[in-house]
Amino acid sequence: MGLSGFDHHDRAGSGALDAAAALRRQAPQRLRAALGSRPVAAVRSFVVVLGVWWGLSLWNANPIQLPAPPAVFAALANVASDGELLENAMISTGRLALSLVIAVAMAVPLGFWMGMSRRAHAYIDPVVEMLRPISGIAWIPLALFIFGVGDTLPVFIMTYVAFFPLLLNTIAGVRGVSRRLVQAAETMGVSRAAIVRRVIMPAALPSIVVGFRLAFAGAWAAIVAAELIGAPSGLGFAIEWYRQLLMTPKIFAYIMAIGFVGYVCDQLLQGLQRRLTPWTDRSRG
Amino acid sequence: MSAASAREATPKLRFTAVAKEFVAPRTGKRTLAVTDVGLSIEAGEFVCVVGPSGCGKSTIMNLVAGLDAPTSGTITMDGRPIAGPGADRGVMFQDYALYPWLTVSQNIGFGLENGTPGRGLSRAERDARVRHFVELVRLKGAEDKFPHQLSGGMCQRVALARLLANGPDVLLMDEPLGALDAQTRLILQVELLRIWGETAPRAERKTAIFITHDIEEAVFLADRVVVMGTGPGRIRAILPIDLPRPREEGTRADPRFAALTKQVWELIRDDAYQAIG
């Protein structure tokens, strides 16, 4: 899901740049360019979604199933102002960060090993390929037996989900390192260890960073399921809590918060990607 | 016999009945890239290898670099068989092989920083050497740019500077001036000869193997031109180029230059026509 979405995003970004250039060039085109620019387009989309939502809620006329936008925004303001939204968001993002750190610590070294040793790959890959299609959510019931309700279960599930894209992208990155770059280092008398550190690691980095973004997207999607069942706190738990209280507007408020936090984190990761691997960014040059 | 004359008796590089066969990994299909290559190159000699595409020019370079091993025959350097890659034989690759995450300066200093050429040099000495070669290839002002911000010609000059900064005994260059426009190319040819040591006594010159498909370039640069043919790749002829050094603009006007160029072309022509079908 992630990659094609990101590409589209980048293209939209360069479209905005073109629009900005047009803005400077000619006054009559200004209005059209401004209406087509990204923030304005985003606002228009939101207005349409909001309108459809409101219409549906009026037609449905059951606030437990679908509350009207004002009720949801009031609920959002309510949970935001008394601090519970922030608290739950901090708990969830904290779990997310911990899971990603554990997943990186396990998947990246393993990926380097499997990428550089055909033998290691031949032995480990079948296990990976067997586990990979199993959704992280499938492990929740079993994890409940083992870890019980608490912090460990969501962290375990998210680590599991984040592990595979990181591992596969690290392997692909290491295997995709241009032979020429390694050969060039060999003809400069660079030792094997230094080649790994100075050539293979930086050359594989762009692919690993992409893997990290995919890992984040997967883990963030899994956190709700994990907290829904297996945690006493967090954004997912809050949704389940308000479901039991039949407080649909607050459920919606938390759903929106999950989307918003995910969006902000992805923007931060995109910025990190541009800083870490500027040579892969084709729009600059 | 003195030690000096004994050294002269051993060529810098010697190919004896070298053949290289490639086996395609999946199909197992065998391709004979080069066969029956016999050649001696003296220290300080500038040898150009010309030939149509598919004649195994790049294979020859990889063998000398130690990136490939011959299927049969031997290649020796200073009398010792080549066992693998080493910084005594610097390579300038056709595709430059620059590191995209490093700046121009860092690319040029890569071997000094991480490889054997930098051993025993202080940081200041390394930096000075990098600066020297940055200036030599006229990249001053572009030191902190990344390869993706450079033109093809500039990348080529970075690769050349990196090769020279490592100070190898033997320079192996695979079509190093191929991506340049005609004018820059002529300028860099003269510059390359100066860097190689054209004006220095022969003992101080480096040994150079220069692969090109440009016949005039080969004749202009070389002490000897090795003409290769296809099907399988083999040496067709070795021509001594007795044009006076240092070579300059006027060299191309020399009637002998035209005659030698014509001679090389006649040796290549049939293969070249076959190569384009």
mmCIF file of C-alpha atoms in Angstrom, chain B residues 15-270:
data_model
loop_
_atom_site.group_PDB
_atom_site.id
_atom_site.type_symbol
_atom_site.label_atom_id
_atom_site.label_comp_id
_atom_site.label_asym_id
_atom_site.label_seq_id
_atom_site.Cartn_x
_atom_site.Cartn_y
_atom_site.Cartn_z
ATOM 1 C CA PHE B 15 50.312 -11.838 -20.966
ATOM 2 C CA THR B 16 51.128 -15.408 -21.969
ATOM 3 C CA ALA B 17 48.547 -17.325 -24.017
ATOM 4 C CA VAL B 18 45.692 -15.772 -22.046
ATOM 5 C CA ALA B 19 42.135 -16.925 -22.683
ATOM 6 C CA LYS B 20 38.968 -16.057 -20.825
ATOM 7 C CA GLU B 21 35.763 -17.991 -21.156
ATOM 8 C CA PHE B 22 32.502 -16.940 -19.530
ATOM 9 C CA VAL B 23 29.878 -19.483 -18.534
ATOM 10 C CA ALA B 24 26.332 -18.149 -18.317
ATOM 11 C CA PRO B 25 25.071 -19.036 -14.827
ATOM 12 C CA ARG B 26 21.683 -20.489 -15.791
ATOM 13 C CA THR B 27 22.009 -21.803 -19.307
ATOM 14 C CA GLY B 28 25.594 -22.977 -18.911
ATOM 15 C CA LYS B 29 26.346 -21.480 -22.313
ATOM 16 C CA ARG B 30 30.048 -20.838 -22.834
ATOM 17 C CA THR B 31 31.360 -17.714 -24.500
ATOM 18 C CA LEU B 32 34.997 -17.285 -25.376
ATOM 19 C CA ALA B 33 35.637 -13.586 -24.682
ATOM 20 C CA VAL B 34 39.331 -13.503 -25.546
ATOM 21 C CA THR B 35 41.817 -16.119 -26.637
ATOM 22 C CA ASP B 36 45.504 -16.466 -27.384
ATOM 23 C CA VAL B 37 46.492 -13.077 -25.972
ATOM 24 C CA GLY B 38 50.241 -12.651 -25.787
ATOM 25 C CA LEU B 39 51.656 -9.231 -24.980
ATOM 26 C CA SER B 40 54.439 -7.621 -23.007
ATOM 27 C CA ILE B 41 54.141 -4.092 -21.712
ATOM 28 C CA GLU B 42 57.226 -2.252 -20.467
ATOM 29 C CA ALA B 43 57.235 -0.019 -17.428
ATOM 30 C CA GLY B 44 56.386 3.541 -18.419
ATOM 31 C CA GLU B 45 54.704 2.490 -21.618
ATOM 32 C CA PHE B 46 51.379 3.901 -22.789
ATOM 33 C CA VAL B 47 49.409 1.214 -24.591
ATOM 34 C CA CYS B 48 46.072 1.817 -26.252
ATOM 35 C CA VAL B 49 43.726 -1.042 -26.998
ATOM 36 C CA VAL B 50 41.305 -0.495 -29.856
ATOM 37 C CA GLY B 51 38.785 -2.760 -31.488
ATOM 38 C CA PRO B 52 35.136 -3.080 -32.376
ATOM 39 C CA SER B 53 32.578 -3.745 -29.664
ATOM 40 C CA GLY B 54 32.625 -7.311 -28.448
ATOM 41 C CA CYS B 55 36.354 -7.830 -28.983
ATOM 42 C CA GLY B 56 37.089 -8.307 -25.287
ATOM 43 C CA LYS B 57 38.742 -4.948 -24.561
ATOM 44 C CA SER B 58 37.083 -4.635 -21.173
ATOM 45 C CA THR B 59 37.805 -8.284 -20.385
ATOM 46 C CA ILE B 60 41.515 -7.568 -20.807
ATOM 47 C CA MET B 61 41.217 -4.705 -18.350
ATOM 48 C CA ASN B 62 39.351 -6.756 -15.746
ATOM 49 C CA LEU B 63 41.988 -9.469 -15.986
ATOM 50 C CA VAL B 64 44.838 -7.041 -15.358
ATOM 51 C CA ALA B 65 42.865 -5.404 -12.536
ATOM 52 C CA GLY B 66 42.465 -8.833 -10.945
ATOM 53 C CA LEU B 67 38.681 -8.577 -10.934
ATOM 54 C CA ASP B 68 38.547 -11.666 -13.158
ATOM 55 C CA ALA B 69 40.922 -14.598 -13.480
ATOM 56 C CA PRO B 70 41.939 -15.971 -16.872
ATOM 57 C CA THR B 71 40.551 -19.394 -17.818
ATOM 58 C CA SER B 72 43.959 -20.366 -19.165
ATOM 59 C CA GLY B 73 47.320 -18.700 -19.581
ATOM 60 C CA THR B 74 49.003 -16.300 -17.169
ATOM 61 C CA ILE B 75 49.296 -12.593 -16.575
ATOM 62 C CA THR B 76 52.242 -11.391 -14.532
ATOM 63 C CA MET B 77 53.122 -8.020 -13.110
ATOM 64 C CA ASP B 78 56.812 -7.484 -12.368
ATOM 65 C CA GLY B 79 57.203 -11.211 -12.891
ATOM 66 C CA ARG B 80 54.586 -12.225 -10.305
ATOM 67 C CA PRO B 81 51.204 -13.627 -11.314
ATOM 68 C CA ILE B 82 48.251 -11.353 -10.664
ATOM 69 C CA ALA B 83 46.276 -12.883 -7.790
ATOM 70 C CA GLY B 84 43.489 -10.372 -7.254
ATOM 71 C CA PRO B 85 42.680 -6.690 -7.209
ATOM 72 C CA GLY B 86 45.125 -4.284 -5.600
ATOM 73 C CA ALA B 87 45.821 -0.592 -5.385
ATOM 74 C CA ASP B 88 48.992 -0.955 -7.471
ATOM 75 C CA ARG B 89 46.684 -1.217 -10.491
ATOM 76 C CA GLY B 90 44.202 1.636 -10.509
ATOM 77 C CA VAL B 91 41.077 1.351 -12.607
ATOM 78 C CA MET B 92 38.954 4.004 -14.170
ATOM 79 C CA PHE B 93 35.690 2.350 -15.088
ATOM 80 C CA GLN B 94 33.622 3.155 -18.129
ATOM 81 C CA ASP B 95 30.628 3.982 -15.909
ATOM 82 C CA TYR B 96 32.882 5.918 -13.469
ATOM 83 C CA ALA B 97 31.727 3.858 -10.432
ATOM 84 C CA LEU B 98 31.490 6.978 -8.252
ATOM 85 C CA TYR B 99 29.883 6.716 -4.826
ATOM 86 C CA PRO B 100 26.606 8.667 -5.013
ATOM 87 C CA TRP B 101 26.520 9.386 -1.256
ATOM 88 C CA LEU B 102 29.936 11.058 -1.270
ATOM 89 C CA THR B 103 30.911 14.521 -2.472
ATOM 90 C CA VAL B 104 33.434 15.117 -5.229
ATOM 91 C CA SER B 105 36.237 15.525 -2.665
ATOM 92 C CA GLN B 106 35.183 12.470 -0.697
ATOM 93 C CA ASN B 107 35.016 10.389 -3.870
ATOM 94 C CA ILE B 108 38.501 11.465 -4.917
ATOM 95 C CA GLY B 109 39.811 10.743 -1.419
ATOM 96 C CA PHE B 110 37.991 7.417 -1.033
ATOM 97 C CA GLY B 111 41.055 5.247 -1.647
ATOM 98 C CA LEU B 112 43.246 7.450 0.530
ATOM 99 C CA GLU B 113 40.662 7.317 3.309
ATOM 100 C CA ASN B 114 39.760 3.626 3.253
ATOM 101 C CA GLY B 115 42.319 1.778 1.176
ATOM 102 C CA THR B 116 46.021 1.013 1.061
ATOM 103 C CA PRO B 117 47.063 4.175 -0.839
ATOM 104 C CA GLY B 118 46.393 6.341 2.215
ATOM 105 C CA ARG B 119 48.541 4.327 4.589
ATOM 106 C CA GLY B 120 51.167 6.372 6.335
ATOM 107 C CA LEU B 121 49.640 9.668 5.264
ATOM 108 C CA SER B 122 48.394 12.174 7.814
ATOM 109 C CA ARG B 123 44.976 13.755 7.468
ATOM 110 C CA ALA B 124 46.546 17.007 6.271
ATOM 111 C CA GLU B 125 48.582 15.157 3.639
ATOM 112 C CA ARG B 126 45.497 13.342 2.372
ATOM 113 C CA ASP B 127 43.507 16.551 2.176
ATOM 114 C CA ALA B 128 46.321 18.281 0.334
ATOM 115 C CA ARG B 129 46.506 15.437 -2.155
ATOM 116 C CA VAL B 130 42.766 15.541 -2.777
ATOM 117 C CA ARG B 131 42.930 19.326 -3.277
ATOM 118 C CA HIS B 132 45.813 18.918 -5.701
ATOM 119 C CA PHE B 133 43.897 16.505 -7.911
ATOM 120 C CA VAL B 134 40.687 18.522 -7.670
ATOM 121 C CA GLU B 135 42.615 21.406 -9.187
ATOM 122 C CA LEU B 136 44.374 19.223 -11.719
ATOM 123 C CA VAL B 137 41.105 18.056 -13.271
ATOM 124 C CA ARG B 138 39.645 21.583 -12.955
ATOM 125 C CA LEU B 139 36.881 20.768 -10.492
ATOM 126 C CA LYS B 140 37.610 23.592 -8.087
ATOM 127 C CA GLY B 141 34.341 24.999 -6.819
ATOM 128 C CA ALA B 142 32.561 21.676 -7.253
ATOM 129 C CA GLU B 143 34.294 19.850 -4.360
ATOM 130 C CA ASP B 144 31.186 19.647 -2.214
ATOM 131 C CA LYS B 145 28.753 18.640 -4.946
ATOM 132 C CA PHE B 146 27.369 15.139 -5.232
ATOM 133 C CA PRO B 147 27.732 13.044 -8.401
ATOM 134 C CA HIS B 148 24.038 13.381 -9.260
ATOM 135 C CA GLN B 149 24.553 17.139 -9.457
ATOM 136 C CA LEU B 150 27.362 16.830 -12.030
ATOM 137 C CA SER B 151 27.433 16.465 -15.794
ATOM 138 C CA GLY B 152 28.789 13.279 -17.380
ATOM 139 C CA GLY B 153 32.028 15.034 -18.259
ATOM 140 C CA MET B 154 32.520 16.236 -14.691
ATOM 141 C CA CYS B 155 31.856 12.735 -13.321
ATOM 142 C CA GLN B 156 34.513 11.436 -15.651
ATOM 143 C CA ARG B 157 37.004 13.967 -14.331
ATOM 144 C CA VAL B 158 36.166 12.962 -10.754
ATOM 145 C CA ALA B 159 36.856 9.335 -11.681
ATOM 146 C CA LEU B 160 40.145 10.331 -13.302
ATOM 147 C CA ALA B 161 41.175 12.360 -10.249
ATOM 148 C CA ARG B 162 40.300 9.457 -7.944
ATOM 149 C CA LEU B 163 42.414 7.116 -10.056
ATOM 150 C CA LEU B 164 45.387 9.457 -9.956
ATOM 151 C CA ALA B 165 45.042 10.374 -6.269
ATOM 152 C CA ASN B 166 45.617 6.736 -5.350
ATOM 153 C CA GLY B 167 48.953 6.897 -7.153
ATOM 154 C CA PRO B 168 48.857 3.444 -8.772
ATOM 155 C CA ASP B 169 51.816 2.003 -10.695
ATOM 156 C CA VAL B 170 49.616 0.924 -13.539
ATOM 157 C CA LEU B 171 46.715 2.991 -14.864
ATOM 158 C CA LEU B 172 43.878 0.960 -16.365
ATOM 159 C CA MET B 173 41.373 3.111 -18.188
ATOM 160 C CA ASP B 174 38.245 1.820 -19.901
ATOM 161 C CA GLU B 175 37.069 4.425 -22.420
ATOM 162 C CA PRO B 176 37.712 7.146 -19.866
ATOM 163 C CA LEU B 177 36.997 10.061 -22.202
ATOM 164 C CA GLY B 178 34.011 8.494 -23.950
ATOM 165 C CA ALA B 179 31.293 10.703 -22.463
ATOM 166 C CA LEU B 180 33.019 14.015 -23.147
ATOM 167 C CA ASP B 181 32.260 16.434 -25.911
ATOM 168 C CA ALA B 182 34.851 16.609 -28.685
ATOM 169 C CA GLN B 183 36.602 19.766 -27.457
ATOM 170 C CA THR B 184 36.920 18.763 -23.816
ATOM 171 C CA ARG B 185 38.124 15.424 -25.012
ATOM 172 C CA LEU B 186 41.025 16.942 -26.974
ATOM 173 C CA ILE B 187 42.018 19.078 -23.996
ATOM 174 C CA LEU B 188 41.921 16.167 -21.573
ATOM 175 C CA GLN B 189 43.929 13.946 -23.927
ATOM 176 C CA VAL B 190 46.844 16.377 -23.761
ATOM 177 C CA GLU B 191 46.342 16.743 -20.009
ATOM 178 C CA LEU B 192 46.245 13.004 -19.501
ATOM 179 C CA LEU B 193 49.581 12.652 -21.281
ATOM 180 C CA ARG B 194 51.067 15.351 -19.058
ATOM 181 C CA ILE B 195 49.803 13.609 -15.911
ATOM 182 C CA TRP B 196 51.034 10.253 -17.149
ATOM 183 C CA GLY B 197 54.501 11.813 -17.373
ATOM 184 C CA GLU B 198 55.064 12.565 -21.032
ATOM 185 C CA THR B 199 57.616 15.272 -20.337
ATOM 186 C CA ALA B 200 59.351 13.250 -17.607
ATOM 187 C CA PRO B 201 62.059 10.694 -18.291
ATOM 188 C CA ARG B 202 60.696 7.269 -19.099
ATOM 189 C CA ALA B 203 61.610 5.761 -15.729
ATOM 190 C CA GLU B 204 59.270 8.206 -13.966
ATOM 191 C CA ARG B 205 56.290 7.550 -16.192
ATOM 192 C CA LYS B 206 53.442 5.346 -15.142
ATOM 193 C CA THR B 207 52.416 2.312 -17.128
ATOM 194 C CA ALA B 208 49.079 2.869 -18.815
ATOM 195 C CA ILE B 209 46.559 0.669 -20.577
ATOM 196 C CA PHE B 210 43.950 2.807 -22.241
ATOM 197 C CA ILE B 211 40.915 1.252 -23.870
ATOM 198 C CA THR B 212 39.093 3.228 -26.511
ATOM 199 C CA HIS B 213 37.075 2.783 -29.663
ATOM 200 C CA ASP B 214 38.396 6.050 -31.049
ATOM 201 C CA ILE B 215 41.257 5.303 -33.433
ATOM 202 C CA GLU B 216 42.620 8.860 -33.586
ATOM 203 C CA GLU B 217 42.619 9.045 -29.805
ATOM 204 C CA ALA B 218 44.559 5.786 -29.629
ATOM 205 C CA VAL B 219 47.184 6.935 -32.127
ATOM 206 C CA PHE B 220 47.495 10.328 -30.448
ATOM 207 C CA LEU B 221 48.109 8.899 -26.972
ATOM 208 C CA ALA B 222 49.918 5.620 -27.396
ATOM 209 C CA ASP B 223 53.436 4.314 -27.607
ATOM 210 C CA ARG B 224 51.888 1.208 -29.072
ATOM 211 C CA VAL B 225 48.372 0.485 -30.293
ATOM 212 C CA VAL B 226 47.012 -3.001 -29.767
ATOM 213 C CA VAL B 227 44.366 -3.734 -32.373
ATOM 214 C CA MET B 228 41.870 -6.385 -31.377
ATOM 215 C CA GLY B 229 39.433 -8.350 -33.507
ATOM 216 C CA THR B 230 36.258 -10.259 -32.785
ATOM 217 C CA GLY B 231 34.969 -13.795 -32.889
ATOM 218 C CA PRO B 232 36.567 -14.629 -30.436
ATOM 219 C CA GLY B 233 38.444 -11.569 -29.170
ATOM 220 C CA ARG B 234 42.107 -11.748 -30.048
ATOM 221 C CA ILE B 235 45.015 -9.471 -30.836
ATOM 222 C CA ARG B 236 45.048 -8.703 -34.544
ATOM 223 C CA ALA B 237 48.125 -6.508 -34.625
ATOM 224 C CA ILE B 238 50.412 -4.406 -32.453
ATOM 225 C CA LEU B 239 51.510 -1.114 -33.977
ATOM 226 C CA PRO B 240 54.349 0.976 -32.606
ATOM 227 C CA ILE B 241 53.494 4.682 -32.760
ATOM 228 C CA ASP B 242 56.755 6.510 -33.370
ATOM 229 C CA LEU B 243 55.334 10.034 -33.282
ATOM 230 C CA PRO B 244 57.526 12.396 -31.255
ATOM 231 C CA ARG B 245 56.627 13.351 -27.675
ATOM 232 C CA PRO B 246 55.402 15.557 -26.171
ATOM 233 C CA ARG B 247 52.398 15.330 -28.422
ATOM 234 C CA GLU B 248 50.306 18.404 -28.956
ATOM 235 C CA GLU B 249 47.850 20.006 -31.357
ATOM 236 C CA GLY B 250 50.384 19.895 -34.172
ATOM 237 C CA THR B 251 50.761 16.123 -33.875
ATOM 238 C CA ARG B 252 47.467 15.594 -35.676
ATOM 239 C CA ALA B 253 48.776 17.544 -38.678
ATOM 240 C CA ASP B 254 51.774 15.216 -38.992
ATOM 241 C CA PRO B 255 51.386 13.109 -42.173
ATOM 242 C CA ARG B 256 52.520 10.061 -40.184
ATOM 243 C CA PHE B 257 49.549 10.571 -37.840
ATOM 244 C CA ALA B 258 47.155 10.235 -40.781
ATOM 245 C CA ALA B 259 49.017 7.224 -42.120
ATOM 246 C CA LEU B 260 48.939 5.417 -38.763
ATOM 247 C CA THR B 261 45.279 6.194 -38.246
ATOM 248 C CA LYS B 262 44.504 4.805 -41.688
ATOM 249 C CA GLN B 263 46.564 1.711 -40.957
ATOM 250 C CA VAL B 264 44.649 0.987 -37.714
ATOM 251 C CA TRP B 265 41.320 1.565 -39.419
ATOM 252 C CA GLU B 266 42.190 -0.905 -42.165
ATOM 253 C CA LEU B 267 42.957 -3.521 -39.529
ATOM 254 C CA ILE B 268 39.635 -2.968 -37.765
ATOM 255 C CA ARG B 269 37.371 -2.260 -40.711
ATOM 256 C CA ASP B 270 36.146 -5.754 -41.547
#
